[in-house]
Short mmCIF file of C-alpha atoms and ligand atoms in Angstrom, two decimals:
data_model
loop_
_atom_site.label_atom_id
_atom_site.label_comp_id
_atom_site.label_asym_id
_atom_site.label_seq_id
_atom_site.Cartn_x
_atom_site.Cartn_y
_atom_site.Cartn_z
CA UNK O 907 -0.83 26.27 13.27
CA UNK O 908 1.29 23.18 12.59
CA UNK O 909 -0.39 19.78 12.78
CA UNK O 910 0.90 16.25 12.61
CA UNK O 911 0.80 14.82 9.11
CA UNK O 912 -1.79 12.21 8.29
CA UNK O 913 0.01 8.97 7.49
CA UNK O 914 -1.67 6.76 4.89
CA UNK O 915 -0.42 3.19 4.61
CA UNK O 916 -1.26 1.30 1.45
CA UNK O 917 -0.57 -2.42 1.23
CA UNK O 918 -1.49 -5.11 -1.26
CA UNK O 919 -0.28 -8.39 -2.67
CA UNK O 920 2.27 -7.62 -5.40
CA UNK O 921 0.57 -7.05 -8.77
CA UNK O 922 -2.75 -5.84 -7.32
CA UNK O 923 -2.20 -2.36 -8.75
CA UNK O 924 -0.92 -0.54 -5.69
CA UNK O 925 1.85 1.40 -7.49
CA UNK O 926 -0.56 2.41 -10.25
CA UNK O 927 -3.07 3.70 -7.69
CA UNK O 928 -0.36 5.41 -5.65
CA UNK O 929 1.00 7.26 -8.69
CA UNK O 930 -2.46 8.42 -9.69
CA UNK O 931 -3.47 9.62 -6.23
CA UNK O 932 -0.23 11.58 -5.84
CA UNK O 933 -1.02 13.44 -9.08
CA UNK O 934 -4.60 14.08 -7.99
CA UNK O 935 -4.35 15.12 -4.35
CA UNK O 936 -2.28 18.19 -3.36
CA UNK O 937 0.01 18.17 -0.31
CA UNK O 938 0.33 14.42 -0.30
CA UNK O 939 3.90 13.12 -0.59
CA UNK O 940 5.29 9.66 -1.14
CA UNK O 941 7.72 8.09 1.29
CA UNK O 942 10.46 6.65 -0.93
CA UNK O 943 11.58 3.41 0.69
CA UNK O 944 15.08 1.97 0.81
CA UNK O 945 15.54 -1.50 -0.65
CA UNK O 946 18.27 -4.05 -1.30
CA UNK O 947 16.45 -5.51 -4.33
CA UNK O 948 17.73 -4.89 -7.86
CA UNK O 949 16.35 -2.08 -9.99
CA UNK O 950 13.48 -3.30 -12.23
CA UNK O 951 12.30 -2.19 -15.70
CA UNK O 952 12.15 1.59 -16.01
CA UNK O 953 12.70 2.29 -12.28
CA UNK O 954 15.09 5.07 -11.29
CA UNK O 955 17.14 5.32 -8.12
CA UNK O 956 15.56 7.93 -5.83
CA UNK O 957 12.18 7.84 -7.59
CA UNK O 958 10.39 4.58 -6.76
CA UNK O 959 13.06 3.48 -4.24
CA UNK O 960 16.54 4.21 -3.02
CA UNK O 961 18.42 1.11 -4.13
CA UNK O 962 21.14 0.34 -1.60
CA UNK O 963 23.60 -2.47 -0.80
CA UNK O 964 22.91 -4.91 2.06
CA UNK O 965 25.82 -3.32 3.90
CA UNK O 966 24.29 0.17 3.70
CA UNK O 967 20.86 -1.14 4.63
CA UNK O 968 22.24 -2.87 7.72
CA UNK O 969 24.08 0.31 8.71
CA UNK O 970 20.81 2.27 8.50
CA UNK O 971 19.10 -0.34 10.70
CA UNK O 972 21.90 -0.07 13.27
CA UNK O 973 21.72 3.74 13.23
CA UNK O 974 17.97 3.64 13.90
CA UNK O 975 17.15 5.44 10.64
CA UNK O 976 14.08 3.31 9.88
CA UNK O 977 10.55 3.77 11.19
CA UNK O 978 10.00 0.16 10.12
CA UNK O 979 11.78 -2.38 7.97
CA UNK O 980 11.07 -5.90 6.77
CA UNK O 981 12.17 -8.69 4.49
CA UNK O 982 9.70 -8.98 1.61
CA UNK O 983 9.95 -11.52 -1.24
CA UNK O 984 13.57 -12.18 -0.24
CA UNK O 985 14.80 -8.54 -0.20
CA UNK O 986 15.00 -5.89 2.55
CA UNK O 987 12.77 -2.81 2.49
CA UNK O 988 12.59 0.07 4.96
CA UNK O 989 10.79 3.38 5.59
CA UNK O 990 13.16 6.19 6.60
CA UNK O 991 12.14 8.26 9.64
CA UNK O 992 13.21 11.41 7.86
CA UNK O 993 10.18 11.30 5.53
CA UNK O 994 7.82 11.62 8.48
CA UNK O 995 9.87 14.50 9.92
CA UNK O 996 9.99 16.29 6.57
CA UNK O 997 6.23 15.86 6.00
CA UNK O 998 5.67 17.36 9.46
CA UNK O 999 7.73 20.47 8.74
CA UNK O 1000 6.42 21.01 5.21
CA UNK O 1001 2.74 20.60 6.14
CA UNK O 1002 2.21 17.61 3.85
CA UNK O 1003 0.52 14.29 4.49
CA UNK O 1004 2.50 11.13 3.87
CA UNK O 1005 1.74 8.06 1.77
CA UNK O 1006 3.56 4.79 2.54
CA UNK O 1007 3.51 1.86 0.13
CA UNK O 1008 4.62 -0.95 2.45
CA UNK O 1009 3.90 -4.61 3.09
CA UNK O 1010 1.74 -6.16 5.82
CA UNK O 1011 4.68 -6.62 8.24
CA UNK O 1012 5.69 -2.96 7.88
CA UNK O 1013 2.09 -1.82 8.25
CA UNK O 1014 1.79 -3.73 11.54
CA UNK O 1015 4.99 -2.09 12.85
CA UNK O 1016 3.80 1.40 11.90
CA UNK O 1017 0.35 0.82 13.46
CA UNK O 1018 2.05 -0.15 16.72
CA UNK O 1019 4.11 3.06 16.90
CA UNK O 1020 1.77 5.44 15.11
CA UNK O 1021 -1.70 4.29 16.10
CA UNK O 1022 -3.44 7.11 14.24
CA UNK O 1023 -2.00 6.00 10.85
CA UNK O 1024 -4.72 5.21 8.32
CA UNK O 1025 -4.35 1.90 6.52
CA UNK O 1026 -5.78 0.77 3.19
CA UNK O 1027 -5.54 -2.77 1.83
CA UNK O 1028 -5.85 -3.15 -1.94
CA UNK O 1029 -7.04 -6.52 -3.21
CA UNK O 1030 -7.28 -7.83 -6.79
CA UNK O 1031 -10.74 -8.99 -7.98
CA UNK O 1032 -9.50 -12.63 -7.78
CA UNK O 1033 -6.39 -14.78 -7.95
CA UNK O 1034 -6.47 -15.33 -11.74
CA UNK O 1035 -6.57 -11.58 -12.36
CA UNK O 1036 -3.61 -11.11 -10.02
CA UNK O 1037 -1.60 -13.72 -11.93
CA UNK O 1038 -2.54 -12.11 -15.24
CA UNK O 1039 -1.50 -8.65 -13.99
CA UNK O 1040 1.84 -9.97 -12.71
CA UNK O 1041 2.57 -11.60 -16.08
CA UNK O 1042 1.26 -8.73 -18.15
CA UNK O 1043 3.46 -6.24 -16.25
CA UNK O 1044 6.38 -8.12 -17.81
CA UNK O 1045 8.84 -7.09 -15.12
CA UNK O 1046 9.12 -10.30 -13.07
CA UNK O 1047 10.76 -13.62 -13.88
CA UNK O 1048 8.63 -16.80 -13.74
CA UNK O 1049 10.29 -17.74 -10.45
CA UNK O 1050 9.53 -14.31 -9.05
CA UNK O 1051 5.89 -14.52 -10.20
CA UNK O 1052 5.44 -17.88 -8.47
CA UNK O 1053 6.95 -16.52 -5.27
CA UNK O 1054 4.71 -13.42 -5.35
CA UNK O 1055 1.61 -15.59 -5.93
CA UNK O 1056 2.53 -17.76 -2.96
CA UNK O 1057 3.17 -14.70 -0.80
CA UNK O 1058 -0.14 -13.18 -1.98
CA UNK O 1059 -2.07 -16.10 -0.50
CA UNK O 1060 -0.58 -15.35 2.92
CA UNK O 1061 -0.73 -11.54 2.64
CA UNK O 1062 -4.36 -11.39 1.58
CA UNK O 1063 -5.46 -13.13 4.79
CA UNK O 1064 -4.21 -10.00 6.64
CA UNK O 1065 -6.79 -7.72 5.00
CA UNK O 1066 -8.84 -7.50 8.19
CA UNK O 1067 -6.05 -5.67 10.05
CA UNK O 1068 -6.64 -2.61 7.86
CA UNK O 1069 -9.05 0.33 8.23
CA UNK O 1070 -10.22 0.35 4.60
CA UNK O 1071 -10.40 -2.26 1.82
CA UNK O 1072 -10.23 -1.35 -1.84
CA UNK O 1073 -11.09 -3.98 -4.45
CA UNK O 1074 -9.11 -2.87 -7.51
CA UNK O 1075 -11.42 -3.95 -10.32
CA UNK O 1076 -11.97 -0.86 -12.52
CA UNK O 1077 -8.99 1.42 -12.31
CA UNK O 1078 -10.88 4.72 -12.60
CA UNK O 1079 -13.31 3.72 -9.86
CA UNK O 1080 -10.46 2.57 -7.62
CA UNK O 1081 -8.68 5.92 -8.04
CA UNK O 1082 -11.89 7.75 -7.08
CA UNK O 1083 -12.32 5.51 -4.05
CA UNK O 1084 -8.77 6.08 -2.84
CA UNK O 1085 -9.19 9.81 -3.32
CA UNK O 1086 -12.40 9.69 -1.25
CA UNK O 1087 -10.54 7.95 1.60
CA UNK O 1088 -7.76 10.58 1.68
CA UNK O 1089 -10.13 13.55 1.43
CA UNK O 1090 -12.51 12.08 3.98
CA UNK O 1091 -9.73 11.60 6.54
CA UNK O 1092 -8.63 15.20 5.99
CA UNK O 1093 -12.19 16.42 6.49
CA UNK O 1094 -12.54 14.36 9.67
CA UNK O 1095 -9.35 15.93 11.01
CA UNK O 1096 -10.83 19.41 10.53
CA UNK O 1097 -13.65 18.62 12.99
CA UNK O 1098 -16.07 21.18 11.56
CA UNK O 1099 -19.53 21.15 10.06
CA UNK O 1100 -19.32 19.74 6.54
CA UNK O 1101 -21.01 20.98 3.38
CA UNK O 1102 -23.32 18.55 1.58
CA UNK O 1103 -20.63 17.80 -0.97
CA UNK O 1104 -18.05 17.12 1.75
CA UNK O 1105 -20.45 14.91 3.68
CA UNK O 1106 -20.96 12.88 0.48
CA UNK O 1107 -17.19 12.29 0.25
CA UNK O 1108 -17.10 11.05 3.85
CA UNK O 1109 -20.07 8.78 3.16
CA UNK O 1110 -18.35 7.35 0.06
CA UNK O 1111 -15.25 6.58 2.11
CA UNK O 1112 -17.28 5.04 4.94
CA UNK O 1113 -18.60 2.43 2.48
CA UNK O 1114 -15.00 1.25 2.07
CA UNK O 1115 -14.46 0.61 5.78
CA UNK O 1116 -13.37 -2.92 6.61
CA UNK O 1117 -16.68 -3.76 8.32
CA UNK O 1118 -18.64 -2.82 5.18
CA UNK O 1119 -16.39 -4.77 2.81
CA UNK O 1120 -15.92 -8.07 4.64
CA UNK O 1121 -18.64 -9.87 2.74
CA UNK O 1122 -17.37 -8.74 -0.67
CA UNK O 1123 -13.84 -9.95 0.15
CA UNK O 1124 -14.94 -13.53 0.95
CA UNK O 1125 -15.13 -14.79 -2.69
CA UNK O 1126 -11.73 -13.21 -3.36
CA UNK O 1127 -10.20 -15.04 -0.39
CA UNK O 1128 -11.90 -18.22 -1.60
CA UNK O 1129 -10.23 -17.90 -5.04
CA UNK O 1130 -6.81 -17.88 -3.34
CA UNK O 1131 -7.67 -20.73 -0.95
CA UNK O 1132 -9.10 -22.88 -3.79
CA UNK O 1133 -5.90 -22.47 -5.74
CA UNK O 1134 -3.83 -23.60 -2.79
CA UNK O 1135 -6.09 -26.62 -2.27
CA UNK O 1136 -5.72 -27.72 -5.92
CA UNK O 1137 -1.93 -27.26 -5.75
CA UNK O 1138 -1.84 -29.65 -2.79
CA UNK O 1139 -3.77 -32.46 -4.55
P1 ADP Q 458 1.68 -3.45 -7.58
O1 ADP Q 458 2.29 -2.11 -7.36
O2 ADP Q 458 0.56 -3.73 -6.64
O3 ADP Q 458 2.69 -4.56 -7.61
P2 ADP Q 458 1.13 -2.47 -10.29
O4 ADP Q 458 0.60 -1.12 -10.01
O5 ADP Q 458 2.50 -2.58 -10.87
O6 ADP Q 458 0.99 -3.44 -9.03
O7 ADP Q 458 0.07 -3.17 -11.27
C1 ADP Q 458 0.30 -4.47 -11.83
C2 ADP Q 458 -0.19 -4.46 -13.28
O8 ADP Q 458 -1.62 -4.39 -13.28
C3 ADP Q 458 0.31 -3.28 -14.09
O9 ADP Q 458 0.61 -3.71 -15.40
C4 ADP Q 458 -0.87 -2.30 -14.08
O10 ADP Q 458 -0.89 -1.48 -15.22
C5 ADP Q 458 -2.07 -3.24 -14.04
N1 ADP Q 458 -3.28 -2.72 -13.33
C6 ADP Q 458 -3.32 -2.01 -12.19
N2 ADP Q 458 -4.59 -1.75 -11.83
C7 ADP Q 458 -5.38 -2.28 -12.79
C8 ADP Q 458 -6.81 -2.35 -13.00
N3 ADP Q 458 -7.67 -1.81 -12.14
N4 ADP Q 458 -7.24 -3.00 -14.08
C9 ADP Q 458 -6.37 -3.58 -14.96
N5 ADP Q 458 -5.03 -3.55 -14.84
C10 ADP Q 458 -4.53 -2.92 -13.76
P1 5GP Q 459 8.18 -4.33 -5.10
O1 5GP Q 459 9.53 -4.97 -5.00
O2 5GP Q 459 7.24 -5.12 -5.96
O3 5GP Q 459 8.24 -2.87 -5.45
O4 5GP Q 459 7.56 -4.35 -3.63
C1 5GP Q 459 7.46 -5.54 -2.94
C2 5GP Q 459 6.74 -5.31 -1.63
O5 5GP Q 459 7.55 -4.53 -0.73
C3 5GP Q 459 5.42 -4.56 -1.74
O6 5GP Q 459 4.46 -5.26 -0.95
C4 5GP Q 459 5.71 -3.20 -1.12
O7 5GP Q 459 4.57 -2.64 -0.51
C5 5GP Q 459 6.74 -3.59 -0.08
N1 5GP Q 459 7.52 -2.44 0.38
C6 5GP Q 459 8.01 -1.42 -0.35
N2 5GP Q 459 8.66 -0.55 0.43
C7 5GP Q 459 8.58 -1.04 1.70
C8 5GP Q 459 9.05 -0.57 2.96
O8 5GP Q 459 9.68 0.47 3.11
N3 5GP Q 459 8.77 -1.35 4.05
C9 5GP Q 459 8.06 -2.50 3.95
N4 5GP Q 459 7.81 -3.18 5.08
N5 5GP Q 459 7.61 -2.96 2.79
C10 5GP Q 459 7.87 -2.24 1.67
#
């Protein structure tokens, strides 16, 4: 029996740890594949074409838009990014589920067309930690870091459009939480009676639902808003 792939969207302000979590979950969970996006931005650090992204010229990107090859596309931090439709088709035929690492604009577009997509928003523990992680990663220029911090303030306010929220404090715990979300959604799709162990996974994931996390996110939002207020003085 063939079934539609589950589509997991993961979004976060840049530097929150989304790529780290994505890489770990792909190693941990079988039959979960990553949708490699197309981008017009320059290759960074140790990135390889065709691994993290397909790096293309503006001309090629625009041609793909015209040919309707993207499921969604958006301008993020001054560059173009897009999710190719073919990844969804290929996941469908190979029986895999699909993981998309895309920004809040892309997530909104996907949710409109693919209402059953499951979305996870990753947030840093606070603004200072985000800044530290961006600097420590050592891959962005100062100008780029400032732009990403400014964008983060806006992006983080969108957290309540997502199904699940993951506060990326301790990496190991965050990986376990993300794994629980993926496994729980797979179990829910099976619509059968669950073992005790399986029910515990679903329960763990339920604790990460937006409604259960709203209160914990408030101080994080406040750390971003306070920073903006002091910058305006
Ligand atoms: P993103 O993909 O969201 O831009 P990265 O995965 O590149 O972010 O992570 C940014 C930096 O933060 C990296 O140097 C990464 O190793 C580090 N990092 C990620 N998660 C954690 C965590 N839970 N605790 C400490 N450092 C982390
Ligand atoms: P980075 O350049 O740091 O890898 O990614 C910058 C931002 O672009 C991140 O928020 C990432 O999620 C987003 N992004 C990556 N690929 C896509 C995509 O295909 N579509 C959209 N809308 N955003 C993407």
